Amino acid sequence: MDLKNIVMQYQFNTIEKNWQKYWAEKKTFAAEDNSVKPKFYALDMFPYPSGAGLHVGHPLGYIASDIYARFKRHQGFNVLHPMGYDSFGLPAEQYAIQTGQHPAVTTKTNIEGGTDKDGNVIPGYRNQLDKIGFSFDWDREVRTSEPNYYKWTQWIFKQIFNSWYNNESDKAEKIDSLIEKFKAEGNSNIKATTDFEETFSASDWNSWSEEEQQKMLLNYRLAYLSDTWVNWCSALGTVLANDEIKNGVSERGGHPVEQKLMRQWSMRITAYAERLLKDLDTVDWTDSIKDIQRNWIGKSQGASVIFDVDGHDGEIEVFTTRPDTIFGVSFMVLAPEHELVAKITTAEQKDKIEAYQKAASLKSERDRMSDVKTISGEFTGAYAIHPFSGDKIPVWIGDYVLASYGTGAVMSVPCGDQRDWDFANHFNIDIPNIFKDKDISEAAYAEKDAVITNSDFLNDLPVKKATKLAIYEIEQKGFGKGKTQYKLRNAVFSRQRYWGEPFPVYYNGETPYLLDTNDVVELPEVDKYLPTADGEPPLARAKKDAWNVDCPGDRMEHNTMPGWAGSSWYFLRYMDPTNENEFVAKDKVDYWQNVDLYIGGAEHATGHLLYSRFWTKFLYDLDYIPFKEPFKKMINQGMIQGNSALVYRDIDSGKFVSKGKKKDYKTSSLHADINFLDGDILDTERFKNWRAEYNNAEFITEDNGEFICGREIDKMSKSKYNVQTPDVLVQKYGADTLRCYEMFLGPLEQHKPWDVQGITGVHGFLKKAWRLFHNDEAFEVSDAEPTKEELKTIHKAIQKVTGDIERYSFNTVVSNLMICVNELTAHKCNKRIILTDLVVLMSPYAPHIAEELWSKLGNKESLTYQPYPKFDESHLIESNHKYPISFNGKMKFLMELPLTLSKEEIEKEVMANEQTKKYLAGREPKKVIVVPKKIVNIVG
RNA sequence: GCUCGAGUGGUGGAAUUGGUAGACACGCAAGACUUAAAAUCUUGUGUCCAUUAGGACGUAUGGGUUCAAGUCCCAUCUCGAGUACCA
């Protein structure tokens, strides 16, 4: 074998190892804290370090942000590009429950590598990430489960606890200012976000005991303890937030969820509803994510109207978005849980109503959802009084009205609302028509383009005007007021689990107090990670002296914080990860500001992305940070799906049947490990050795002896044996190939199945690039002047690649680099000037090979901070243009003409051309369109 | 049901403002080198008709605007995501 030839081959394994070592030792990617350079903050959503490790889908977004970060370094930016771990979470705790191993231990193994309790090798996230050549500044790593991190999560909680929301200044303020006002004038003049509606005076406040005052303050604090209807998941032993439930079951594990009244910590995120909605306009996110958040916040405008109940003191308050239809009301419906129901129900209806209430309460959230079509309800026997007409309106209950939205009661306008129409139709209730010339005999008329009629002072008005006038009259007469309603609920902030942040809270009796210490409250050791016998959370197992802090009260808080606590502010900690005195130093956050480019999955639309916006606004209000939105620009990478391999087994004989012979047998299919495949061909020996039951497997192969598997697109998961790890590919093709290939696969945002077939093409491109710098025996570049063609090739690439990266079109960059290398190969170009530019162009995508070639070109320093090549248009300017000549819009042939020609001259040249005459075949053109530098179109 | 997004060769995809549809790559076919294989290189490759020259069709479907439509407008279908009695 030719030794020289081997030396000059592209040895990616050696090259990549060397440069990864170099970068780590020289701290090449360290971000500078005190820099005169402009800053750029490129951030990935940090991962939960699971024991399964990385598959090829995980690094997709990381590769994109890394490319952008490296690109920005070339452009002279001081780049902050950190990585860390969202390391509190359920899987580590579930594993702890099963094995008794402390979740901190498994978490550390999952990050740093090792073996689990069963002896399985865990590669470790860090090791896997390192092999891909990311330019992370690892000195800034954070782990949310480390006390030096969650110390500050607790600190932020304390700030939120010690704040209230002033609707007048429209921002959060310190609770002290509220206490001062209570002392001086009670709560009557205070406009705060609260569910507490009664008033008290200064003397009331001052006469209350400390405990009573604290209880009152909980109605105002932004983090507060209250009895709340929560989503209780007994299988997981904890409550879940609305965004943790998908299709009525828990997102994790798919367990049933029921409604339960529990004393829980909550965050008053509703105070920020309007700002969370409005500021969406200021961020560069996809419309889809913005829409999801808008829907989730669910703003609707209308009026709240009060109806008296005939013969009772109680009144029914409803929220409606259509106050213009108030004269169309023919009945009212209350939620079965509405507090008034028991009071107003007549004796005759009592049994029926109670039976209905009972049935409704037994229905789970899921049943209620799957049962939307069924119309049910019950008449209370009571009547409300229409505020304007004085008519008596029957009051019903029905479970299509939700207790948790608005006031839990609706005024039903069957002619304008389909649900009301259905209800009225089903129970034979009157359906008065208040829309001029609209037919409501078959369905409600919900469009807002009607003219109102049969409606007293609203007659002959269009919807918009009628709405305005109705609200005006309602307010004038004191029947209610204009109101804005949000779907967004306050966020439940406690979980009955072990592996999360402990609260810096203790109790005296039932009253919570913040611990006075600045020390972190560490997770105490417990004997088991399970709830106690009487259903208390695992932390109740810790004795008072098991905690690292002194508990001055009766007991510590036993709940822990939810998963979103640590992730709501982690992007701030990267700026100052080791600060022991502050969560982040003012000068650092002033310099780094918010995240310029954030890449991660769209599945966090209503969770993490909403909560971190909330906390950011809160910290802004208290003047800790100088910006209102955490993430300026966001890209949501698509999911990479698995490409499962199926083998077919003949049901009668148990023999395995190749795909091509499948139709001759009655088969069932099962998943085979994709690692046994070469293309679609199964390595039958490896398959036989996979499991004992397959040791004696027999195969019915194709005629050529190959065994072909079927393929199927699934989610990439261990259970489908379709997981492709990056490690295997890095070993086989190198990290640079993997990086380029993952980008080459298609647009970043798109979901796509993983298919390894095309990777050879990308690998070939890097080999081809390598060969530009080498002859058969050695590295060789020429110092000769480049030709016009060579300059044109490289500048075309500079223009395309730069433009494509800037508009985040990561996939087309690879194509353009390929075209560049193909053309330079065709030119046999090894000119130093050209290849130097090429190396820098390639470096964000294929940093290892770029560094290697860069050093071979004679450079001593890393090319990380090498200026990006400048596009010079003069190399692309042509004197001629190849005009496509079209006839009636169909292109027939090309004609090269000088660019200096005028429209008229072009037309003359084209019309004089032989081919033109041929295509016209004697016809006289009606019209000739000439677009200089573009096209000629002959009509006729 | 509502909201949003997407439908382009055998496959992944390209076409930034309406201006040569299918760049780039995979796969496939033929050839070169080789005892052979791998690697590498060359050529071809949207569909249909035609020996060639060439012609017709073609970006989910149907219509429209325009000299010109994958791109703009209207309607329909399919797929994906979100949401689900939100008054």
JSON list of N, CA and C in Angstrom, two decimals, chain A residues 276-312:
[
{"chain": "A", "resi": 276, "resn": "LEU", "atom": "N", "xyz": [-47.91, 40.24, 28.16]},
{"chain": "A", "resi": 276, "resn": "LEU", "atom": "CA", "xyz": [-47.43, 39.04, 27.46]},
{"chain": "A", "resi": 276, "resn": "LEU", "atom": "C", "xyz": [-48.01, 38.98, 26.06]},
{"chain": "A", "resi": 277, "resn": "LEU", "atom": "N", "xyz": [-49.23, 39.46, 25.92]},
{"chain": "A", "resi": 277, "resn": "LEU", "atom": "CA", "xyz": [-49.89, 39.47, 24.62]},
{"chain": "A", "resi": 277, "resn": "LEU", "atom": "C", "xyz": [-49.29, 40.56, 23.72]},
{"chain": "A", "resi": 278, "resn": "LYS", "atom": "N", "xyz": [-49.22, 41.74, 24.26]},
{"chain": "A", "resi": 278, "resn": "LYS", "atom": "CA", "xyz": [-48.83, 42.91, 23.47]},
{"chain": "A", "resi": 278, "resn": "LYS", "atom": "C", "xyz": [-47.37, 42.80, 23.01]},
{"chain": "A", "resi": 279, "resn": "ASP", "atom": "N", "xyz": [-46.50, 42.36, 23.90]},
{"chain": "A", "resi": 279, "resn": "ASP", "atom": "CA", "xyz": [-45.07, 42.35, 23.57]},
{"chain": "A", "resi": 279, "resn": "ASP", "atom": "C", "xyz": [-44.70, 41.25, 22.58]},
{"chain": "A", "resi": 280, "resn": "LEU", "atom": "N", "xyz": [-45.65, 40.36, 22.28]},
{"chain": "A", "resi": 280, "resn": "LEU", "atom": "CA", "xyz": [-45.37, 39.37, 21.24]},
{"chain": "A", "resi": 280, "resn": "LEU", "atom": "C", "xyz": [-45.04, 40.07, 19.92]},
{"chain": "A", "resi": 281, "resn": "ASP", "atom": "N", "xyz": [-45.62, 41.26, 19.75]},
{"chain": "A", "resi": 281, "resn": "ASP", "atom": "CA", "xyz": [-45.36, 42.02, 18.51]},
{"chain": "A", "resi": 281, "resn": "ASP", "atom": "C", "xyz": [-43.91, 42.47, 18.41]},
{"chain": "A", "resi": 282, "resn": "THR", "atom": "N", "xyz": [-43.18, 42.45, 19.52]},
{"chain": "A", "resi": 282, "resn": "THR", "atom": "CA", "xyz": [-41.82, 42.99, 19.50]},
{"chain": "A", "resi": 282, "resn": "THR", "atom": "C", "xyz": [-40.76, 41.90, 19.28]},
{"chain": "A", "resi": 283, "resn": "VAL", "atom": "N", "xyz": [-41.18, 40.64, 19.26]},
{"chain": "A", "resi": 283, "resn": "VAL", "atom": "CA", "xyz": [-40.18, 39.58, 19.08]},
{"chain": "A", "resi": 283, "resn": "VAL", "atom": "C", "xyz": [-40.31, 38.93, 17.71]},
{"chain": "A", "resi": 284, "resn": "ASP", "atom": "N", "xyz": [-39.19, 38.44, 17.24]},
{"chain": "A", "resi": 284, "resn": "ASP", "atom": "CA", "xyz": [-39.13, 37.80, 15.93]},
{"chain": "A", "resi": 284, "resn": "ASP", "atom": "C", "xyz": [-39.22, 36.29, 16.11]},
{"chain": "A", "resi": 285, "resn": "TRP", "atom": "N", "xyz": [-40.45, 35.83, 16.29]},
{"chain": "A", "resi": 285, "resn": "TRP", "atom": "CA", "xyz": [-40.72, 34.40, 16.43]},
{"chain": "A", "resi": 285, "resn": "TRP", "atom": "C", "xyz": [-41.64, 34.00, 15.29]},
{"chain": "A", "resi": 286, "resn": "THR", "atom": "N", "xyz": [-41.84, 32.70, 15.12]},
{"chain": "A", "resi": 286, "resn": "THR", "atom": "CA", "xyz": [-42.77, 32.28, 14.06]},
{"chain": "A", "resi": 286, "resn": "THR", "atom": "C", "xyz": [-44.20, 32.68, 14.44]},
{"chain": "A", "resi": 287, "resn": "ASP", "atom": "N", "xyz": [-45.01, 32.91, 13.41]},
{"chain": "A", "resi": 287, "resn": "ASP", "atom": "CA", "xyz": [-46.40, 33.25, 13.64]},
{"chain": "A", "resi": 287, "resn": "ASP", "atom": "C", "xyz": [-47.11, 32.15, 14.40]},
{"chain": "A", "resi": 288, "resn": "SER", "atom": "N", "xyz": [-46.69, 30.91, 14.14]},
{"chain": "A", "resi": 288, "resn": "SER", "atom": "CA", "xyz": [-47.40, 29.80, 14.77]},
{"chain": "A", "resi": 288, "resn": "SER", "atom": "C", "xyz": [-47.21, 29.83, 16.28]},
{"chain": "A", "resi": 289, "resn": "ILE", "atom": "N", "xyz": [-45.98, 30.06, 16.75]},
{"chain": "A", "resi": 289, "resn": "ILE", "atom": "CA", "xyz": [-45.75, 30.12, 18.20]},
{"chain": "A", "resi": 289, "resn": "ILE", "atom": "C", "xyz": [-46.47, 31.33, 18.80]},
{"chain": "A", "resi": 290, "resn": "LYS", "atom": "N", "xyz": [-46.42, 32.44, 18.09]},
{"chain": "A", "resi": 290, "resn": "LYS", "atom": "CA", "xyz": [-47.12, 33.61, 18.60]},
{"chain": "A", "resi": 290, "resn": "LYS", "atom": "C", "xyz": [-48.62, 33.34, 18.69]},
{"chain": "A", "resi": 291, "resn": "ASP", "atom": "N", "xyz": [-49.16, 32.68, 17.68]},
{"chain": "A", "resi": 291, "resn": "ASP", "atom": "CA", "xyz": [-50.59, 32.35, 17.69]},
{"chain": "A", "resi": 291, "resn": "ASP", "atom": "C", "xyz": [-50.94, 31.45, 18.86]},
{"chain": "A", "resi": 292, "resn": "ILE", "atom": "N", "xyz": [-50.09, 30.45, 19.08]},
{"chain": "A", "resi": 292, "resn": "ILE", "atom": "CA", "xyz": [-50.35, 29.52, 20.17]},
{"chain": "A", "resi": 292, "resn": "ILE", "atom": "C", "xyz": [-50.40, 30.29, 21.50]},
{"chain": "A", "resi": 293, "resn": "GLN", "atom": "N", "xyz": [-49.44, 31.21, 21.68]},
{"chain": "A", "resi": 293, "resn": "GLN", "atom": "CA", "xyz": [-49.44, 31.99, 22.92]},
{"chain": "A", "resi": 293, "resn": "GLN", "atom": "C", "xyz": [-50.65, 32.92, 22.99]},
{"chain": "A", "resi": 294, "resn": "ARG", "atom": "N", "xyz": [-51.00, 33.53, 21.87]},
{"chain": "A", "resi": 294, "resn": "ARG", "atom": "CA", "xyz": [-52.18, 34.40, 21.86]},
{"chain": "A", "resi": 294, "resn": "ARG", "atom": "C", "xyz": [-53.43, 33.62, 22.25]},
{"chain": "A", "resi": 295, "resn": "ASN", "atom": "N", "xyz": [-53.58, 32.42, 21.66]},
{"chain": "A", "resi": 295, "resn": "ASN", "atom": "CA", "xyz": [-54.74, 31.59, 21.98]},
{"chain": "A", "resi": 295, "resn": "ASN", "atom": "C", "xyz": [-54.74, 31.19, 23.44]},
{"chain": "A", "resi": 296, "resn": "TRP", "atom": "N", "xyz": [-53.55, 30.88, 23.93]},
{"chain": "A", "resi": 296, "resn": "TRP", "atom": "CA", "xyz": [-53.42, 30.42, 25.32]},
{"chain": "A", "resi": 296, "resn": "TRP", "atom": "C", "xyz": [-53.80, 31.55, 26.27]},
{"chain": "A", "resi": 297, "resn": "ILE", "atom": "N", "xyz": [-53.35, 32.77, 25.96]},
{"chain": "A", "resi": 297, "resn": "ILE", "atom": "CA", "xyz": [-53.70, 33.93, 26.79]},
{"chain": "A", "resi": 297, "resn": "ILE", "atom": "C", "xyz": [-55.19, 34.23, 26.62]},
{"chain": "A", "resi": 298, "resn": "GLY", "atom": "N", "xyz": [-55.67, 34.07, 25.38]},
{"chain": "A", "resi": 298, "resn": "GLY", "atom": "CA", "xyz": [-57.11, 34.09, 25.13]},
{"chain": "A", "resi": 298, "resn": "GLY", "atom": "C", "xyz": [-57.84, 35.34, 25.55]},
{"chain": "A", "resi": 299, "resn": "LYS", "atom": "N", "xyz": [-57.42, 36.48, 25.04]},
{"chain": "A", "resi": 299, "resn": "LYS", "atom": "CA", "xyz": [-58.08, 37.72, 25.42]},
{"chain": "A", "resi": 299, "resn": "LYS", "atom": "C", "xyz": [-59.43, 37.85, 24.72]},
{"chain": "A", "resi": 300, "resn": "SER", "atom": "N", "xyz": [-60.47, 38.20, 25.46]},
{"chain": "A", "resi": 300, "resn": "SER", "atom": "CA", "xyz": [-61.71, 38.57, 24.79]},
{"chain": "A", "resi": 300, "resn": "SER", "atom": "C", "xyz": [-62.32, 39.77, 25.49]},
{"chain": "A", "resi": 301, "resn": "GLN", "atom": "N", "xyz": [-62.91, 40.63, 24.68]},
{"chain": "A", "resi": 301, "resn": "GLN", "atom": "CA", "xyz": [-63.47, 41.86, 25.22]},
{"chain": "A", "resi": 301, "resn": "GLN", "atom": "C", "xyz": [-64.97, 41.81, 25.17]},
{"chain": "A", "resi": 302, "resn": "GLY", "atom": "N", "xyz": [-65.60, 42.40, 26.16]},
{"chain": "A", "resi": 302, "resn": "GLY", "atom": "CA", "xyz": [-67.05, 42.40, 26.20]},
{"chain": "A", "resi": 302, "resn": "GLY", "atom": "C", "xyz": [-67.50, 43.15, 27.44]},
{"chain": "A", "resi": 303, "resn": "ALA", "atom": "N", "xyz": [-68.47, 42.56, 28.11]},
{"chain": "A", "resi": 303, "resn": "ALA", "atom": "CA", "xyz": [-68.99, 43.23, 29.29]},
{"chain": "A", "resi": 303, "resn": "ALA", "atom": "C", "xyz": [-69.38, 42.20, 30.34]},
{"chain": "A", "resi": 304, "resn": "SER", "atom": "N", "xyz": [-69.28, 42.61, 31.59]},
{"chain": "A", "resi": 304, "resn": "SER", "atom": "CA", "xyz": [-69.88, 41.77, 32.62]},
{"chain": "A", "resi": 304, "resn": "SER", "atom": "C", "xyz": [-71.21, 42.42, 32.99]},
{"chain": "A", "resi": 305, "resn": "VAL", "atom": "N", "xyz": [-72.23, 41.59, 33.04]},
{"chain": "A", "resi": 305, "resn": "VAL", "atom": "CA", "xyz": [-73.58, 42.10, 33.27]},
{"chain": "A", "resi": 305, "resn": "VAL", "atom": "C", "xyz": [-74.18, 41.37, 34.46]},
{"chain": "A", "resi": 306, "resn": "ILE", "atom": "N", "xyz": [-74.88, 42.13, 35.28]},
{"chain": "A", "resi": 306, "resn": "ILE", "atom": "CA", "xyz": [-75.48, 41.54, 36.48]},
{"chain": "A", "resi": 306, "resn": "ILE", "atom": "C", "xyz": [-76.99, 41.38, 36.31]},
{"chain": "A", "resi": 307, "resn": "PHE", "atom": "N", "xyz": [-77.44, 40.16, 36.55]},
{"chain": "A", "resi": 307, "resn": "PHE", "atom": "CA", "xyz": [-78.87, 39.86, 36.48]},
{"chain": "A", "resi": 307, "resn": "PHE", "atom": "C", "xyz": [-79.35, 39.57, 37.91]},
{"chain": "A", "resi": 308, "resn": "ASP", "atom": "N", "xyz": [-80.43, 40.24, 38.31]},
{"chain": "A", "resi": 308, "resn": "ASP", "atom": "CA", "xyz": [-81.01, 39.90, 39.61]},
{"chain": "A", "resi": 308, "resn": "ASP", "atom": "C", "xyz": [-81.78, 38.60, 39.49]},
{"chain": "A", "resi": 309, "resn": "VAL", "atom": "N", "xyz": [-81.89, 37.91, 40.63]},
{"chain": "A", "resi": 309, "resn": "VAL", "atom": "CA", "xyz": [-82.66, 36.67, 40.63]},
{"chain": "A", "resi": 309, "resn": "VAL", "atom": "C", "xyz": [-83.99, 36.95, 41.30]},
{"chain": "A", "resi": 310, "resn": "ASP", "atom": "N", "xyz": [-85.05, 36.54, 40.65]},
{"chain": "A", "resi": 310, "resn": "ASP", "atom": "CA", "xyz": [-86.40, 36.81, 41.13]},
{"chain": "A", "resi": 310, "resn": "ASP", "atom": "C", "xyz": [-86.62, 36.15, 42.48]},
{"chain": "A", "resi": 311, "resn": "GLY", "atom": "N", "xyz": [-86.92, 36.97, 43.47]},
{"chain": "A", "resi": 311, "resn": "GLY", "atom": "CA", "xyz": [-87.23, 36.43, 44.78]},
{"chain": "A", "resi": 311, "resn": "GLY", "atom": "C", "xyz": [-86.02, 36.04, 45.61]},
{"chain": "A", "resi": 312, "resn": "HIS", "atom": "N", "xyz": [-84.82, 36.45, 45.20]},
{"chain": "A", "resi": 312, "resn": "HIS", "atom": "CA", "xyz": [-83.62, 36.13, 45.98]},
{"chain": "A", "resi": 312, "resn": "HIS", "atom": "C", "xyz": [-82.73, 37.36, 46.10]}
]
